[in-house]
Coordinates of C-alpha atoms in Angstrom, one line a residue:
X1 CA -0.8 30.3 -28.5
X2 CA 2.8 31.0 -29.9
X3 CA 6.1 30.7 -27.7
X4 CA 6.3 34.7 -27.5
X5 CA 2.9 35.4 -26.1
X6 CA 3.1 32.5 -23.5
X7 CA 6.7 33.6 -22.1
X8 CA 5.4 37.6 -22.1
X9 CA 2.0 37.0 -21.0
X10 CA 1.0 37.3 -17.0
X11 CA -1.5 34.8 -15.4
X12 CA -4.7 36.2 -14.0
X13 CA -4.4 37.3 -9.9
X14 CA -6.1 34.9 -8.0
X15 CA -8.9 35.6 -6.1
X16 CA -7.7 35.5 -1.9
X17 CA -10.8 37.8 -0.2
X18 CA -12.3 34.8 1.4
X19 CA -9.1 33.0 1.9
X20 CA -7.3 35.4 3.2
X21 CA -10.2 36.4 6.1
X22 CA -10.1 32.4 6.8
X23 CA -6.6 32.4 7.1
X24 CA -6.8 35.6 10.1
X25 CA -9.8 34.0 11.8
X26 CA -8.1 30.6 11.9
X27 CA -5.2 32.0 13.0
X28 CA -6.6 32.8 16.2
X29 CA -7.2 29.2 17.1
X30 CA -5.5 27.3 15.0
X31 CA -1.1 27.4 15.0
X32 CA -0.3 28.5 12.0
X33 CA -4.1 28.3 10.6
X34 CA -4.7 25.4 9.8
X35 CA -4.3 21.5 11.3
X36 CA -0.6 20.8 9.8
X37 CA 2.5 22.4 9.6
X38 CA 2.6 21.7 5.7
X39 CA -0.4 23.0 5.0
X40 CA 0.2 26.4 6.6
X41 CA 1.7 28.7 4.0
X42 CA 0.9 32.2 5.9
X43 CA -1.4 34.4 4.0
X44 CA -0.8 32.2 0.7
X45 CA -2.3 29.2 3.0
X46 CA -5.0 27.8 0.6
X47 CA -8.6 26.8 1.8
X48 CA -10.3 23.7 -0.1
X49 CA -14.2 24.0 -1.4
X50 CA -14.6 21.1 -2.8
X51 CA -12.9 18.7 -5.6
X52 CA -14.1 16.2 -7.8
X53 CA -12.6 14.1 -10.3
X54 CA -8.8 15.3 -10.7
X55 CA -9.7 18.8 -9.9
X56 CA -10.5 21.3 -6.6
X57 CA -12.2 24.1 -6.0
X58 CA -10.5 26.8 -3.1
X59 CA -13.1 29.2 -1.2
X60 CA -12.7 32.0 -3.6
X61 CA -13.5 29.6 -6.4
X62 CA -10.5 29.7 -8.1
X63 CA -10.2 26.3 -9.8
X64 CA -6.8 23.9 -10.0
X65 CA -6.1 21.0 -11.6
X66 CA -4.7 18.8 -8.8
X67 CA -1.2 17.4 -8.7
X68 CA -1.2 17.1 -4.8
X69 CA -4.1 14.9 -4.4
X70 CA -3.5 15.6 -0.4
X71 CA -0.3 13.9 -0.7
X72 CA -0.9 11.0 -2.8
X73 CA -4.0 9.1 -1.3
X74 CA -6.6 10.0 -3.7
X75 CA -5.6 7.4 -6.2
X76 CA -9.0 6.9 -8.2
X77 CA -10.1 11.2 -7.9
X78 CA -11.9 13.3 -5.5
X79 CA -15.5 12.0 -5.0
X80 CA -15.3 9.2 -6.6
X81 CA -18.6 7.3 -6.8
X82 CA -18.3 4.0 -6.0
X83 CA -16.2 4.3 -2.8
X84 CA -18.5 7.0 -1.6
X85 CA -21.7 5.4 -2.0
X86 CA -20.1 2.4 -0.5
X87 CA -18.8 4.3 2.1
X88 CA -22.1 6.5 2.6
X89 CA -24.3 3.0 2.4
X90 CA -22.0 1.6 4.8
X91 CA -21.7 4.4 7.6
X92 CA -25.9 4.9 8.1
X93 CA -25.1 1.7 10.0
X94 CA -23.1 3.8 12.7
X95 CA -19.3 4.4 12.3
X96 CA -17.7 4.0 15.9
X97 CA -18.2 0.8 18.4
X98 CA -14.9 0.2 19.0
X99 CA -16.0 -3.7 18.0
X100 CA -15.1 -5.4 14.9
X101 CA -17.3 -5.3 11.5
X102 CA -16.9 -7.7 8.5
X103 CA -15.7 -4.4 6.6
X104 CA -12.5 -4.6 8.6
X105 CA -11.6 -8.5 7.9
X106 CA -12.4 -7.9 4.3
X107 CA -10.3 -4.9 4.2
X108 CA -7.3 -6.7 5.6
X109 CA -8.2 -9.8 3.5
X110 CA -7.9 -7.6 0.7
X111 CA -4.2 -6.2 1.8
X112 CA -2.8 -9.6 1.9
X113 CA -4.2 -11.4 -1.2
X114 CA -2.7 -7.8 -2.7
X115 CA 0.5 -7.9 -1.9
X116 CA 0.7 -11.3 -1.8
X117 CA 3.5 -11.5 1.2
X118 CA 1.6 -10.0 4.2
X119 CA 0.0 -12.8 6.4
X120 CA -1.5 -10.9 8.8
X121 CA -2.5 -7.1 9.2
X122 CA -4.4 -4.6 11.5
X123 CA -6.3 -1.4 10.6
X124 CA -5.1 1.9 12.1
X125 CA -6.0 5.8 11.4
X126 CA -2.7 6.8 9.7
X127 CA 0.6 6.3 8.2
X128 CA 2.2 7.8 11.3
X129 CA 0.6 5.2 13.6
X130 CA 1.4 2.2 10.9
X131 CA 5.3 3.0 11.3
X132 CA 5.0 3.3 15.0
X133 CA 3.3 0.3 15.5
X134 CA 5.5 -1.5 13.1
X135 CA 8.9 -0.2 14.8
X136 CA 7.2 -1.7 18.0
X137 CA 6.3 -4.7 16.8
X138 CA 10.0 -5.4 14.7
X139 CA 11.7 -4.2 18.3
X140 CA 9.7 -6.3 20.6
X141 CA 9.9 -9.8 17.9
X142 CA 13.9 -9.1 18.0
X143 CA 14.8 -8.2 21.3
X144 CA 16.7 -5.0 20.0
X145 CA 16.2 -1.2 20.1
X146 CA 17.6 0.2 17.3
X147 CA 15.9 1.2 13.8
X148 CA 17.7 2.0 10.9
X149 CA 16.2 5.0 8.8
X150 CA 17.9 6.9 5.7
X151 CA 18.1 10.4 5.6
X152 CA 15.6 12.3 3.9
X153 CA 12.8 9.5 4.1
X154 CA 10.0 10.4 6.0
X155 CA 8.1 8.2 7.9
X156 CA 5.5 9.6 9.7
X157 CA 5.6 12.2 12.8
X158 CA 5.9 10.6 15.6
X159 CA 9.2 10.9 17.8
X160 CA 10.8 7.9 16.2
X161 CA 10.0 9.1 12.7
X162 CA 11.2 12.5 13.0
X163 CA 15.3 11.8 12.8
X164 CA 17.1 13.7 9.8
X165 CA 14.1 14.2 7.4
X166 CA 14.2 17.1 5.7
X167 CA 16.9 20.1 6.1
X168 CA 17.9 22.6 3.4
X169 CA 21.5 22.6 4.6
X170 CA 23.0 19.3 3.8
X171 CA 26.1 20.0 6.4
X172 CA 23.6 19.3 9.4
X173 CA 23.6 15.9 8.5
X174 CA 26.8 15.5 9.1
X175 CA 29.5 14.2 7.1
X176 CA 28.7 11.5 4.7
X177 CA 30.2 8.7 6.4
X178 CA 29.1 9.5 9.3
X179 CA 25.9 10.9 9.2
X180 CA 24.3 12.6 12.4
X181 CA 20.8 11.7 14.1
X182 CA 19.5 15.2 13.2
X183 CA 16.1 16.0 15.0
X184 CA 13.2 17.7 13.0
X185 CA 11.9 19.6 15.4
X186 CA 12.2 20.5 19.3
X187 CA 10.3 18.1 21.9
X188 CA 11.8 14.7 20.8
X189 CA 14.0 13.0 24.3
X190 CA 17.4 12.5 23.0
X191 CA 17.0 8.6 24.6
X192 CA 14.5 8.4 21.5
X193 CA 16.7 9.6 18.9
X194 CA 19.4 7.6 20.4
X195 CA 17.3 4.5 19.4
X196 CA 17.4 5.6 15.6
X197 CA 20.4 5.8 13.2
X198 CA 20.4 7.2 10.1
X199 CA 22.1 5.8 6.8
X200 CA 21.8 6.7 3.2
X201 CA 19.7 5.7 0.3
X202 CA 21.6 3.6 -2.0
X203 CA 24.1 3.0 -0.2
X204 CA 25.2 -0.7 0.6
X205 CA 28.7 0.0 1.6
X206 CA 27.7 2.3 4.7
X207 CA 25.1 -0.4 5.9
X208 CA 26.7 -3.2 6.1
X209 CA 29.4 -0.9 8.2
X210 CA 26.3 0.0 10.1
X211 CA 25.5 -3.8 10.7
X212 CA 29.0 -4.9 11.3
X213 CA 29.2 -1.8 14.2
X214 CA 25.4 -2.1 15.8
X215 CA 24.2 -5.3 14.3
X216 CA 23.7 -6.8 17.3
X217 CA 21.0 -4.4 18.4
X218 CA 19.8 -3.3 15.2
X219 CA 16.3 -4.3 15.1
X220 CA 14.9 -3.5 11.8
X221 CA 15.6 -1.0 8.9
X222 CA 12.7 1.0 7.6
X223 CA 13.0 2.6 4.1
X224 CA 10.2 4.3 1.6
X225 CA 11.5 1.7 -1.3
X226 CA 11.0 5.3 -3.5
X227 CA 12.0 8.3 -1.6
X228 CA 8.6 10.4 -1.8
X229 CA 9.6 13.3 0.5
X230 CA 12.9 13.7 -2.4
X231 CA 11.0 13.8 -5.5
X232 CA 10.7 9.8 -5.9
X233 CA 14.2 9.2 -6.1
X234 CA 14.5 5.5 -6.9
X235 CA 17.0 2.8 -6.3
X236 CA 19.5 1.6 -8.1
X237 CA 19.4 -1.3 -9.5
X238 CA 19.6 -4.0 -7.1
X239 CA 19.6 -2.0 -4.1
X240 CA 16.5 -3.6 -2.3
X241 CA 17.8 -7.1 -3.1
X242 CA 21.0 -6.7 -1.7
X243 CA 19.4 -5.2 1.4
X244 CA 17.1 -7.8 2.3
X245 CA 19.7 -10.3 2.0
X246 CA 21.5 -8.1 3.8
X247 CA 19.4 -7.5 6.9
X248 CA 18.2 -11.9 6.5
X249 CA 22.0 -12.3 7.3
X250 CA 21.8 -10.3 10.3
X251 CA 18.9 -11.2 11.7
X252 CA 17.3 -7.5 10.8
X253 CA 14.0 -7.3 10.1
X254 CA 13.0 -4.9 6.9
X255 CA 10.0 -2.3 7.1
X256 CA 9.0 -1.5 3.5
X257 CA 7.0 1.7 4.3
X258 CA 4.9 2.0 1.6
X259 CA 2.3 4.7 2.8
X260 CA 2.9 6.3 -0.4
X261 CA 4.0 3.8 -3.0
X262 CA 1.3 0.9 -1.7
X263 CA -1.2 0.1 -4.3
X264 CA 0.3 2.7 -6.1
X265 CA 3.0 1.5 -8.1
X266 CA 1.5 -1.6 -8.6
X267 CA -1.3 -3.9 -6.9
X268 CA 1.0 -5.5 -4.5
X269 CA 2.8 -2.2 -4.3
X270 CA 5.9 -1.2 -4.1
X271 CA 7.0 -4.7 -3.0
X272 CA 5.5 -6.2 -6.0
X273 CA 7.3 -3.6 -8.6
X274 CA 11.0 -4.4 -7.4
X275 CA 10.2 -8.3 -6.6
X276 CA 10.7 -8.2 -2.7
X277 CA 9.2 -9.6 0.5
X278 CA 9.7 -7.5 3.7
X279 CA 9.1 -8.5 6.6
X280 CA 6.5 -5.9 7.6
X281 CA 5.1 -3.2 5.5
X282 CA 2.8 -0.3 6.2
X283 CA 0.0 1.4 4.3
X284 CA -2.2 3.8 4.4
X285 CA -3.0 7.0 1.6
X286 CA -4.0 5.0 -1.4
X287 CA -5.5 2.5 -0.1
X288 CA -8.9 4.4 1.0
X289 CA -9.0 6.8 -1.6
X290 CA -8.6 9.6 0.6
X291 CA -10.2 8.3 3.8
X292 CA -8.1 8.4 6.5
X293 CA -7.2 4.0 6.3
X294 CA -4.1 2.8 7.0
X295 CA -2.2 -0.4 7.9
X296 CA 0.8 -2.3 9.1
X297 CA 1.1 -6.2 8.3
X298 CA 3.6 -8.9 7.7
X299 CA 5.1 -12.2 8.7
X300 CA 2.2 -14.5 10.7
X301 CA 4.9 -15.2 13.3
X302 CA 5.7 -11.3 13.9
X303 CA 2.2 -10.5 13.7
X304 CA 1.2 -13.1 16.1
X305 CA 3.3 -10.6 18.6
X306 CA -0.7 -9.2 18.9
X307 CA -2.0 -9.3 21.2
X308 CA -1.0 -11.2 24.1
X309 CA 2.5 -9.3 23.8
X310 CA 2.5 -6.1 22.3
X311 CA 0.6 -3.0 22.9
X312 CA -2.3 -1.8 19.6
X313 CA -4.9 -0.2 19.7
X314 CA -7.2 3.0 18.9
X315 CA -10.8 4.0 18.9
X316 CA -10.9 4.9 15.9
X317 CA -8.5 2.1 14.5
X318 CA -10.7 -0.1 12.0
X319 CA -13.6 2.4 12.1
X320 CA -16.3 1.6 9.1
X321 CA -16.1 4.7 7.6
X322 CA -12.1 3.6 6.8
X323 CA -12.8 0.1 6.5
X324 CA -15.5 0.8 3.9
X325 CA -13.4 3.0 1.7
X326 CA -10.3 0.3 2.1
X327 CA -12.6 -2.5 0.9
X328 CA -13.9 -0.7 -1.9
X329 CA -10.9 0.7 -3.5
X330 CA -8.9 -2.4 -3.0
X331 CA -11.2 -4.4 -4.5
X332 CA -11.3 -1.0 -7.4
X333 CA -7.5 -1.6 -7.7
X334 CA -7.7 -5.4 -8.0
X335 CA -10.4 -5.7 -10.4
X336 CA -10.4 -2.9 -13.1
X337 CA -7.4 -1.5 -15.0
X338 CA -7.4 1.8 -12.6
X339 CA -3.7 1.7 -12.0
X340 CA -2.9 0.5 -15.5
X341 CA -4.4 4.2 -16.6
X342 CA -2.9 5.9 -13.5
X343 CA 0.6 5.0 -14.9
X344 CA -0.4 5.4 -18.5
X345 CA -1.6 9.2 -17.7
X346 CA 1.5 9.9 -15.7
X347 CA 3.7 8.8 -18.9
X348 CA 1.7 11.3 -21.0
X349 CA 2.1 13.6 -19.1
X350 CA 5.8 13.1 -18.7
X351 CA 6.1 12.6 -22.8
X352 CA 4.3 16.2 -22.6
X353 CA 7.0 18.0 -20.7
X354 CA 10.5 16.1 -22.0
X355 CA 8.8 18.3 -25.3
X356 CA 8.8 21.7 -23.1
X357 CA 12.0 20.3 -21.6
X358 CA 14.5 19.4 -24.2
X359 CA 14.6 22.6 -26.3
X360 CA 15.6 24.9 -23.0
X361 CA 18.9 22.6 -23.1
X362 CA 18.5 22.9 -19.2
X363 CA 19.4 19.7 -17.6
X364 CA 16.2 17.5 -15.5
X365 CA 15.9 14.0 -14.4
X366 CA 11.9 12.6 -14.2
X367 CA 12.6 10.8 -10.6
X368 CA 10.2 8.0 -9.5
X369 CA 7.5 6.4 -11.0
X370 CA 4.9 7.8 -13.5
X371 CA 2.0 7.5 -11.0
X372 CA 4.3 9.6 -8.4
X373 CA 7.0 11.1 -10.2
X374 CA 9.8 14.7 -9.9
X375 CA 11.2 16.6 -12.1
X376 CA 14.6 17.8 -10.7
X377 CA 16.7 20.0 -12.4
X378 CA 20.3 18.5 -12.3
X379 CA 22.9 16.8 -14.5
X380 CA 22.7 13.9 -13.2
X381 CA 20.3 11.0 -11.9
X382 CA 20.2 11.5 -8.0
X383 CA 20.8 8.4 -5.5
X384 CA 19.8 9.8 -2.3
X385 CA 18.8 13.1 -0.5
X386 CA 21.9 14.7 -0.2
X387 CA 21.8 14.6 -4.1
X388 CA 18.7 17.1 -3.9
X389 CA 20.8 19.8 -2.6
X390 CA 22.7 19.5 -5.9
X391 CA 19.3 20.4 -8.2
X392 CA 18.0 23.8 -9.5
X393 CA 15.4 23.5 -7.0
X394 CA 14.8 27.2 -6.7
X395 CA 14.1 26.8 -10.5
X396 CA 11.6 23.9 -9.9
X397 CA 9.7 26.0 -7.0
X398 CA 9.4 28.9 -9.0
X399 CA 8.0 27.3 -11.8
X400 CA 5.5 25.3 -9.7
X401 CA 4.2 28.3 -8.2
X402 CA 4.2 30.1 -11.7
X403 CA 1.5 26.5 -12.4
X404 CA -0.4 27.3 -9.1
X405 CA -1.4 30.8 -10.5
X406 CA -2.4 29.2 -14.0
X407 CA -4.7 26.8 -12.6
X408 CA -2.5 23.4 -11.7
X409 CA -1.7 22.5 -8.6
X410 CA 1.7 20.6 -7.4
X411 CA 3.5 21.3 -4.0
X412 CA 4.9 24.3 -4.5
X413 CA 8.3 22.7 -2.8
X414 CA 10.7 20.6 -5.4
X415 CA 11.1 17.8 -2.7
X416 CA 7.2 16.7 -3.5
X417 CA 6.2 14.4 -6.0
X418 CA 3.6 14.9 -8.6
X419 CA 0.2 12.6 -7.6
X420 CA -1.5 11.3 -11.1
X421 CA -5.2 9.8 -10.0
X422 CA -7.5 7.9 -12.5
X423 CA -9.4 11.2 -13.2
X424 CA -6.5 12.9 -14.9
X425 CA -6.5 10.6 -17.9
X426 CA -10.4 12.5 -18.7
X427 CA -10.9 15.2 -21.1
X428 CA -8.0 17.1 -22.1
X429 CA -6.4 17.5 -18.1
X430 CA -3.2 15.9 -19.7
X431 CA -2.6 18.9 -22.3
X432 CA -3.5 21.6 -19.7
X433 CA -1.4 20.7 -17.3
X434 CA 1.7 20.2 -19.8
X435 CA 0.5 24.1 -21.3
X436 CA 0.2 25.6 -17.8
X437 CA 3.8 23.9 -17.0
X438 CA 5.2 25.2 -20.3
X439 CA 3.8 28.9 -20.0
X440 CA 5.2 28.5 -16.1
X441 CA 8.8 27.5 -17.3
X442 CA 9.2 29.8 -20.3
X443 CA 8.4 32.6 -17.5
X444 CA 10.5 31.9 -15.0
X445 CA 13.2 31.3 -17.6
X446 CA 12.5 34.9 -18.8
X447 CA 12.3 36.3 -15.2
X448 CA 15.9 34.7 -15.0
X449 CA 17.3 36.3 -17.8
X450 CA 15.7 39.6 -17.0
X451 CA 17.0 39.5 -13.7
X452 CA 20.3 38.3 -14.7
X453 CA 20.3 41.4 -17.5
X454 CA 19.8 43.7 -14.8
X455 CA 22.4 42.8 -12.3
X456 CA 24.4 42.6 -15.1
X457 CA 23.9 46.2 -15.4
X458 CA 24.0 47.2 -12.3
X459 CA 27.1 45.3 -12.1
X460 CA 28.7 47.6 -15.4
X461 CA 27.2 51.1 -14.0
X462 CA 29.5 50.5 -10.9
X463 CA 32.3 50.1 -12.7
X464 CA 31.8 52.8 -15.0
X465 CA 31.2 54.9 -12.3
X466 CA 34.6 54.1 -10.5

């Protein structure tokens, strides 16, 4: 296919028919239609068939390659075989007693030889409950109220979680060195948000102002070590070091919230990749391969906090259904090369695009990691969330809805990542993505120029006319 036919030619319309009278009978019970606020995209709201391997399948049968992978926890591919036989072999035994099985020891066995730092863990249903738990558990071992969060890291959506995550507008964070608790959403007690105060990524200078101010009831700071609700942006070199010596001289305990990075970026996780030991960490998404297992863990001596003096617990929490998936893609990430082809696919595909890329002359940054990565479109590398503001990302949007009609699927909002699973590095899913993602960007850069021709004109018939 040559240049000229890819930037002139249109993608077929998708099919919506059944979608689309899903989306008005779920409407009528579910808000929005569906069971999240960020899956409910109005009439565009998509409704899942099926997936298998690195691909999915909507109602109407319209097929995607998947660069969501729900948001990063189906690390090996949908349906994969080994964890769902496990899995299915594991539940005919019954799923719910709300009593412990060997699944969930071995599952938690399995977290700390991974990572190598935790000592002790507990099971719970999702990431949200793992960083509410852990903020309990670092407030009750230190005697202090407050939690440290930077701005644009998101954390989960409980009340806690939900301080300065995600606006469009930069200003209603405040000024920049002295950032504003900025609630996402109505319903959260201004008491709570008192409790949290917000910082930014990257920067060592404002925390330790933080620490010098509030120290003295600072309980613990929480941080994604990679920002996955900006794109991945990462640290900069020697960020998390001088942080955790940082907090160690304070008396601060660190939360590495690695819901999204953990047994991602490497075996031991995000931890592992930039050489530190939190003090507690959560996990959940990769580590059941898209089972709803999650976890917070740490220190033996906050840990031993449960259960004589701190509230957990959950029906659900530790259920085998979880516990099976957990033991048997851990023990899939520990003992095969899965995540060595995870984050040799994501660097193909990556090599792929700097080819589409680089001839446009338009500038980009590949944020994060090549097994959860960005692509923002700005001059220069960015450091924290406010940064984001900076970037083309109307360009980047566009472009990834101009891949959803082609047949790939990333969020279709530039402050998402790209999720690579094992499955992607089968067949040829590495060239069709990079094609769809070329034909996507050479038409929106010729929407662009259209539409810039014609204001253009519009712009030199007024003043003719005067």
């Amino acid at each position: 296919m040559t240049t000229e036919s890819r930037t002139t030619s249109q993608p077929p319309a998708l099919r919506r028919d059944r979608q689309l009278e899903l989306y008005h009978r779920a409407a009528r019970t579910l808000p929005g239609g569906t069971n999240s606020n960020f899956r409910a995209w109005g009439e565009d709201t998509v409704y899942i068939d099926r997936g298998k391997g690195g691909r999915i399948w909507d109602q109407d049968q319209n097929e995607y390659i998947d660069l969501r992978m729900g948001y990063g926890p189906v690390i090996l591919g949908h349906g994969d075989e080994p964890v769902d036989d496990y899995v299915n072999e594991q539940m005919r035994k019954g799923v719910s007693f709300s009593l412990t099985s060997e699944d969930e020891v071995r599952a938690m066995e399995l977290v700390c030889e991974l990572t190598g730092w935790v000592d002790m863990a507990r099971m719970t249903v999702s990431g949200t409950e793992a960083t509410m738990h852990a903020m309990r558990l670092a407030r009750a071992f230190t005697g202090r109220n407050k939690i440290v969060k930077f701005e644009g890291q998101y954390h989960g959506v409980h009340d806690y979680a939900l301080i300065s995550v995600s606006p469009d507008d930069m200003s209603e964070l405040g000024d920049a060195d002295k950032p504003v608790r900025l609630a996402w959403g109505r319903g959260i007690p201004d008491a709570v948000a008192d409790t949290i105060i917000p910082a930014r990524y990257n920067n060592l200078d404002q925390l330790r102002r933080l620490f010098e101010e509030q120290g003295d009831d600072i309980a613990a700071v929480i941080v994604e070590p990679v920002m996955g609700n900006a794109q991945g942006i990462m640290p900069q070199a020697g960020f998390h070091a001088a942080m955790r010596a940082m907090t160690e001289e304070f008396g601060i305990l660190l939360i590495f919230d690695e819901v999204k990075t953990g047994f991602r970026f490497a075996k031991g996780g995000a931890a592992e990749y930039f050489g530190i030991r939190p003090d507690i960490g959560t996990f959940a998404k990769a580590m059941g391969n898209g089972y709803p297992a999650a976890a917070f863990g740490g220190r033996r001596d906050i840990m031993s906090q449960l259960p004589d003096k701190v509230s957990h617990g959950g029906t659900y929490a530790g259920n085998r259904v979880a516990a099976a998936a957990a033991v048997k893609t851990l023990e899939i990430i520990r003992d095969t090369n899965a995540l060595e082809t995870i984050h040799a696919t994501g660097r193909r595909i990556q090599d792929g695009l700097r080819e589409v890329l680089n001839p446009s002359g338009i500038p980009y940054v590949f944020t994060g990691h090549p097994s959860m990565f960005g692509i923002m479109f700005i001059e220069e590398v960015p450091t924290e969330y406010r940064d984001w503001a900076k970037s083309d990302h109307a360009l980047y949007d566009a472009v990834a809805l101009g891949m959803f009609a082609r047949g790939a699927m990333p969020e279709p909002d530039s402050r998402e990542p790209w999720f690579i699973c094992e499955a992607h590095a089968e067949g040829d899913i590495v060239d069709q993505v990079v094609t769809i993602f070329e034909e996507s960007f050479l038409a929106t850069l010729e929407e662009r120029a259209r539409g810039h021709a014609d204001r253009v004109g519009e712009e030199t018939g007024h003043l003719s006319a005067g």
